mmCIF file with all atom_site columns, C-alpha atoms in Angstrom:
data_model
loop_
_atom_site.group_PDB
_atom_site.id
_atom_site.type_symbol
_atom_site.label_atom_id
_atom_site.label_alt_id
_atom_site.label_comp_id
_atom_site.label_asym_id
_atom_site.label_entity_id
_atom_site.label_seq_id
_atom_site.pdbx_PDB_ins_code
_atom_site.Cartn_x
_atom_site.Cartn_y
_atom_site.Cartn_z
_atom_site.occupancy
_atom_site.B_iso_or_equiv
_atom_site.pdbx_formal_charge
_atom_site.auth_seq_id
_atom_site.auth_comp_id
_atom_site.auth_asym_id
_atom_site.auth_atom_id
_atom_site.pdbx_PDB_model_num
ATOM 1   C CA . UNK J 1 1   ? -44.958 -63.749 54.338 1.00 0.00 ? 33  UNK J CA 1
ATOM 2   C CA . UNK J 1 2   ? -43.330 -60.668 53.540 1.00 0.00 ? 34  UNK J CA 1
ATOM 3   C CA . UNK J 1 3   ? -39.059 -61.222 51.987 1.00 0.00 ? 35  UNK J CA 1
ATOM 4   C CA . UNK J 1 4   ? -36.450 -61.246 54.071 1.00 0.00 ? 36  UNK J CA 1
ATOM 5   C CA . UNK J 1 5   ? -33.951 -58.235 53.539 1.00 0.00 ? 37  UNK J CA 1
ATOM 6   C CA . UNK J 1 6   ? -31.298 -60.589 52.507 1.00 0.00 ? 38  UNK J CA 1
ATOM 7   C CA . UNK J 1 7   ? -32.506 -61.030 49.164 1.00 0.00 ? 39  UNK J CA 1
ATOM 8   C CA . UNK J 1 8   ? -32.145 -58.851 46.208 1.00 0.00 ? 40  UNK J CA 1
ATOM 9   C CA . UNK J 1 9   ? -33.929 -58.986 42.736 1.00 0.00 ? 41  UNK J CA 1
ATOM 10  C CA . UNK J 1 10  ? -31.252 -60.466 40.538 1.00 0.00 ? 42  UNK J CA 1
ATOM 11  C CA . UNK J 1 11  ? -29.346 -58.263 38.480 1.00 0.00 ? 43  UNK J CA 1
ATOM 12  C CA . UNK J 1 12  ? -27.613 -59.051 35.224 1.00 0.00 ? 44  UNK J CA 1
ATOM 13  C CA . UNK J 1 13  ? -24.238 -59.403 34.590 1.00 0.00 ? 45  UNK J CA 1
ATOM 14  C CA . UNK J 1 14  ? -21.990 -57.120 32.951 1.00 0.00 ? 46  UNK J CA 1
ATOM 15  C CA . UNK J 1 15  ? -20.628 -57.237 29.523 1.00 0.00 ? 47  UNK J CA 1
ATOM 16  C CA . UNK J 1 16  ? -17.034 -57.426 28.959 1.00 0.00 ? 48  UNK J CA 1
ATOM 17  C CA . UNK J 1 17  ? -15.125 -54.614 28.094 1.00 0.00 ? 49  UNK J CA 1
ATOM 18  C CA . UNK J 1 18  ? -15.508 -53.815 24.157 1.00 0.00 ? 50  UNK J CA 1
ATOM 19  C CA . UNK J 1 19  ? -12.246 -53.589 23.226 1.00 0.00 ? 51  UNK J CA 1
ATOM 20  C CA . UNK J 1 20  ? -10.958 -51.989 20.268 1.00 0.00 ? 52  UNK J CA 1
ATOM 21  C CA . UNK J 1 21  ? -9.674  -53.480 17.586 1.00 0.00 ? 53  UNK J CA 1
ATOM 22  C CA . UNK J 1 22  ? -5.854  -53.476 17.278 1.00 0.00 ? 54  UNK J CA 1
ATOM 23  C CA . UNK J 1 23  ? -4.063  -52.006 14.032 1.00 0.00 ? 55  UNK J CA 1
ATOM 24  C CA . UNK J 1 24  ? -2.618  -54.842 12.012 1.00 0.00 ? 56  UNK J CA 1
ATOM 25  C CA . UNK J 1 25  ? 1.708   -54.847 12.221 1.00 0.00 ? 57  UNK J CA 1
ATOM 26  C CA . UNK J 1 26  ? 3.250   -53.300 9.884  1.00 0.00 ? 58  UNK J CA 1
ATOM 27  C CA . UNK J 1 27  ? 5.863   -56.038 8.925  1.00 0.00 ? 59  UNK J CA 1
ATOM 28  C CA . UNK J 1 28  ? 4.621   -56.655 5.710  1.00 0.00 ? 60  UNK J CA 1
ATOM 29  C CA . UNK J 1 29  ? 4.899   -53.000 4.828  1.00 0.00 ? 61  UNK J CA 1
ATOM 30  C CA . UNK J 1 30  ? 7.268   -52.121 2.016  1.00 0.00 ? 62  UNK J CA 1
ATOM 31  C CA . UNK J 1 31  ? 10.386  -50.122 2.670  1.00 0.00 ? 63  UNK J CA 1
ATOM 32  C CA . UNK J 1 32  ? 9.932   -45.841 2.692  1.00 0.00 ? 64  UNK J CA 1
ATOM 33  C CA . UNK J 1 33  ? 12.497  -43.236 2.886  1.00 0.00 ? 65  UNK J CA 1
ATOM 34  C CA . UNK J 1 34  ? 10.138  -41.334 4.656  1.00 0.00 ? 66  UNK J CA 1
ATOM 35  C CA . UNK J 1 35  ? 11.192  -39.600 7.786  1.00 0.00 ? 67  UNK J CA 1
ATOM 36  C CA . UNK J 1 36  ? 9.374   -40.290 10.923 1.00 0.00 ? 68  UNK J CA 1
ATOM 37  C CA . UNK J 1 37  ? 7.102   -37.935 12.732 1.00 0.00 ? 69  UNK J CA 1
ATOM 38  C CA . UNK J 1 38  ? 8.733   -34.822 14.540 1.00 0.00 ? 70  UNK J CA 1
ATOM 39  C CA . UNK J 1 39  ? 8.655   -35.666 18.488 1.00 0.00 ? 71  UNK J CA 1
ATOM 40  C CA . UNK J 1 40  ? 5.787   -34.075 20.281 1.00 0.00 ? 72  UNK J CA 1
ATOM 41  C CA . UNK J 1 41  ? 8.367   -32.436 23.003 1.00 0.00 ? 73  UNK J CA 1
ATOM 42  C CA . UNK J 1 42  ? 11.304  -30.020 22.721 1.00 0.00 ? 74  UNK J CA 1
ATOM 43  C CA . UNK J 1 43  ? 14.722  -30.207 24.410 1.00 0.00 ? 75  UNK J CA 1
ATOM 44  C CA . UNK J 1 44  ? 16.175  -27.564 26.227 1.00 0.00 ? 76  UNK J CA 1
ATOM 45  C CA . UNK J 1 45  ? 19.604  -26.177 25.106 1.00 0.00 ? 77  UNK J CA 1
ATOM 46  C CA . UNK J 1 46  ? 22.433  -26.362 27.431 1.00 0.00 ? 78  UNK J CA 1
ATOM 47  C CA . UNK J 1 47  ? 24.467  -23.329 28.234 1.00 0.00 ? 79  UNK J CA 1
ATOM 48  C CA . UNK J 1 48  ? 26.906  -25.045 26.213 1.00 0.00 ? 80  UNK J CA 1
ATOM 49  C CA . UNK J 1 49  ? 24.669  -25.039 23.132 1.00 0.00 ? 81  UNK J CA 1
ATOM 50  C CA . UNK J 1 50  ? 23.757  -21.687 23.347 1.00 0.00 ? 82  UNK J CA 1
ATOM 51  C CA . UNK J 1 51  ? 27.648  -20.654 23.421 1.00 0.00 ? 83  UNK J CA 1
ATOM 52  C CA . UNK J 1 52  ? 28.379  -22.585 20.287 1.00 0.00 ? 84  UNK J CA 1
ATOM 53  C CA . UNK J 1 53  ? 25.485  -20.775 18.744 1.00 0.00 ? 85  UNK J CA 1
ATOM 54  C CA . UNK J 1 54  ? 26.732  -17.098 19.636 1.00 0.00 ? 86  UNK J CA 1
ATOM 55  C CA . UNK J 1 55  ? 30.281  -18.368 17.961 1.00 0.00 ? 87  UNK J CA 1
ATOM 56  C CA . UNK J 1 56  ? 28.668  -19.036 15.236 1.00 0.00 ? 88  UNK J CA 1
ATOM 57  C CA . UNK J 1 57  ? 26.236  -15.982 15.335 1.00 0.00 ? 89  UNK J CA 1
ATOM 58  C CA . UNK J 1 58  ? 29.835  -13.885 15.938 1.00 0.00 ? 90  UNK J CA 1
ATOM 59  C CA . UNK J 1 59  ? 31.855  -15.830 12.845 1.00 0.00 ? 91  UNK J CA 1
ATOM 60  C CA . UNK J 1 60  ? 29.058  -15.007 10.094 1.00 0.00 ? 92  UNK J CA 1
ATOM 61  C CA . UNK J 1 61  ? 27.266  -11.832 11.210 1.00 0.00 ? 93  UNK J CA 1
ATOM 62  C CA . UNK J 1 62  ? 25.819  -11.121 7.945  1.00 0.00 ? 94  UNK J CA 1
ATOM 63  C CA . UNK J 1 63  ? 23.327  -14.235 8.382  1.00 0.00 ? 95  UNK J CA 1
ATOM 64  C CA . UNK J 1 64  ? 19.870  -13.460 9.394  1.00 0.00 ? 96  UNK J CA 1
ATOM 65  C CA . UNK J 1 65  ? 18.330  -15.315 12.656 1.00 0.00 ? 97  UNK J CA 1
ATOM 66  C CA . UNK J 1 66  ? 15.962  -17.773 10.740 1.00 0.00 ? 98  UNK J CA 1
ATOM 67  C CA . UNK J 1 67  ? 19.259  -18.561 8.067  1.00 0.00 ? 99  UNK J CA 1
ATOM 68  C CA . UNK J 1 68  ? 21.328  -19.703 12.170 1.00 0.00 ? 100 UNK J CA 1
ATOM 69  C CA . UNK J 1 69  ? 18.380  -21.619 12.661 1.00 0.00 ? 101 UNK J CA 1
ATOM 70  C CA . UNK J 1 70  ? 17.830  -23.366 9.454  1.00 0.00 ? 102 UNK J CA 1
ATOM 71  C CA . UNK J 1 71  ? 21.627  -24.144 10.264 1.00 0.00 ? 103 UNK J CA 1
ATOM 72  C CA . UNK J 1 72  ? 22.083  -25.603 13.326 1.00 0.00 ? 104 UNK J CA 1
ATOM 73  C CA . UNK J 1 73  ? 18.125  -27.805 12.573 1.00 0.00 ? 105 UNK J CA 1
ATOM 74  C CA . UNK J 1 74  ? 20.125  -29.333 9.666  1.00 0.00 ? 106 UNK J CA 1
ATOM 75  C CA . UNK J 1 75  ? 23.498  -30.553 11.484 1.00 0.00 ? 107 UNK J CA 1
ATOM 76  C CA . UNK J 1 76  ? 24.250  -34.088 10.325 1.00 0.00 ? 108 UNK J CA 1
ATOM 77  C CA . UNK J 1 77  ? 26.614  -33.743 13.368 1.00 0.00 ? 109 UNK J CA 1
ATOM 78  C CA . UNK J 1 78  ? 23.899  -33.218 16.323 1.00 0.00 ? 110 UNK J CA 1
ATOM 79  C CA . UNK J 1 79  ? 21.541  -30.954 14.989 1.00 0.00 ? 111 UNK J CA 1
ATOM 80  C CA . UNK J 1 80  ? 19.959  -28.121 17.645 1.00 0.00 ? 112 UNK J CA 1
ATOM 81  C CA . UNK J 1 81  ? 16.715  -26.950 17.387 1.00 0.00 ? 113 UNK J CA 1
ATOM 82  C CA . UNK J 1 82  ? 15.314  -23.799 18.184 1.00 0.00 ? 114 UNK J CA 1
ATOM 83  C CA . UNK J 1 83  ? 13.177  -21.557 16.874 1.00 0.00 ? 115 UNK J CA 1
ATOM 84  C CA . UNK J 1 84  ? 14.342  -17.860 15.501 1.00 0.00 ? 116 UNK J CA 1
ATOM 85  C CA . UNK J 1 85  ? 12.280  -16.108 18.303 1.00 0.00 ? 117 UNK J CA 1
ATOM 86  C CA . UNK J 1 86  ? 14.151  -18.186 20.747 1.00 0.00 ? 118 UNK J CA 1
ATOM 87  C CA . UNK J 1 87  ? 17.487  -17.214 19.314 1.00 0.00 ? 119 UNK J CA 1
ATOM 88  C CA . UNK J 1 88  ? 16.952  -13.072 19.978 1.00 0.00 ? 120 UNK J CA 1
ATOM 89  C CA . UNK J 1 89  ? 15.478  -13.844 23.579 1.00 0.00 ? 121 UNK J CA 1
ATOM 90  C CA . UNK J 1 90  ? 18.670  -15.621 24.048 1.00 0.00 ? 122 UNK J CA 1
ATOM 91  C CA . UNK J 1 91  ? 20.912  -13.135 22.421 1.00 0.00 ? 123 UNK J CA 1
ATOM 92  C CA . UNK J 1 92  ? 19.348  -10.360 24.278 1.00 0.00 ? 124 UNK J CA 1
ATOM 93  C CA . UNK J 1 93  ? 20.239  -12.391 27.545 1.00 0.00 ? 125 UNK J CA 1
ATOM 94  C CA . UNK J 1 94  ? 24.168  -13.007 25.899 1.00 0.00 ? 126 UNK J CA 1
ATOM 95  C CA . UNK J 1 95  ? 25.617  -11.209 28.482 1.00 0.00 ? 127 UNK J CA 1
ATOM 96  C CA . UNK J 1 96  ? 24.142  -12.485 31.371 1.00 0.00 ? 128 UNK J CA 1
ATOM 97  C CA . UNK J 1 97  ? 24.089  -16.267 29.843 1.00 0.00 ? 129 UNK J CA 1
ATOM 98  C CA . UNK J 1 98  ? 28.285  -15.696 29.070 1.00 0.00 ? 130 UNK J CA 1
ATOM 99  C CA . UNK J 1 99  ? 28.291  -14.253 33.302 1.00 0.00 ? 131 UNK J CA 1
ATOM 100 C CA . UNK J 1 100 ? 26.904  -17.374 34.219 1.00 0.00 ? 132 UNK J CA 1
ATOM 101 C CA . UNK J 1 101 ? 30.010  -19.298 33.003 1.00 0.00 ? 133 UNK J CA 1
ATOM 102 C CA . UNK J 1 102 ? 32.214  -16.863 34.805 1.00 0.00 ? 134 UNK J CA 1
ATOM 103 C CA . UNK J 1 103 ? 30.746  -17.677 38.131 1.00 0.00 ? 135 UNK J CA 1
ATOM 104 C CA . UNK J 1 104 ? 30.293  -21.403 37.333 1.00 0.00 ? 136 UNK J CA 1
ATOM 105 C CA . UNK J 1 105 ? 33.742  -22.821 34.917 1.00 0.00 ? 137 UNK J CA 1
ATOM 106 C CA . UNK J 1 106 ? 32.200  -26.493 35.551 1.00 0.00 ? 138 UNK J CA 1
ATOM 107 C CA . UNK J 1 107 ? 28.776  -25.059 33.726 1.00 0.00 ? 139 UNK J CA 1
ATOM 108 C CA . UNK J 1 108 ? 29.793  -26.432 30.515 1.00 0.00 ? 140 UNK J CA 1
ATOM 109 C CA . UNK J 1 109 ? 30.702  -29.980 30.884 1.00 0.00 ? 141 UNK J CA 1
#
């Protein structure tokens, strides 16, 4: 007598997932002065940010690009980070960045 379709050879079960194994905390870990990792994304500069950075590019105008840079990147204050090749794209766009504020006062807030 030949099987009925219903049946099916047995199969076997799955395994569970192999997890893998978890780091131990860190709360027995002594104390470091050692600065955590840079973020992996950037922040955009406001138009505000860029205006305080002409200022200063205007008040000192013997620094170089990189010396602005290493300036505002070490602000206790609120540091801003850019790069220097960022800084003479943006100061080759000053004038249209300074018409923006002209046609929008409220840009800055």
């Amino acid at each position: 007598m030949p099987k009925s379709p219903l049946h099916r050879k047995p199969r076997e079960k799955p395994q569970p997932y192999a997890h893998k194994p978890q780091a131990s905390s860190k709360k027995d870990a002594p104390k470091t002065s050692a600065k955590p990792a840079q973020k992996k994304h950037r922040d955009n500069l406001t138009l505000h940010d860029w205006l305080t950075v002409f200022n200063f590019v205007d008040e000192h105008p013997t620094l170089s690009q990189s010396d602005i840079c290493n300036h505002f990147s070490s602000k206790l204050d609120g540091a801003l980070v850019f790069s220097q090749s960022a800084l003479s794209r943006k100061l080759k766009n000053r004038e249209e960045m300074e018409a923006r504020i002209n046609d929008n006062p409220n840009a800055t807030r």
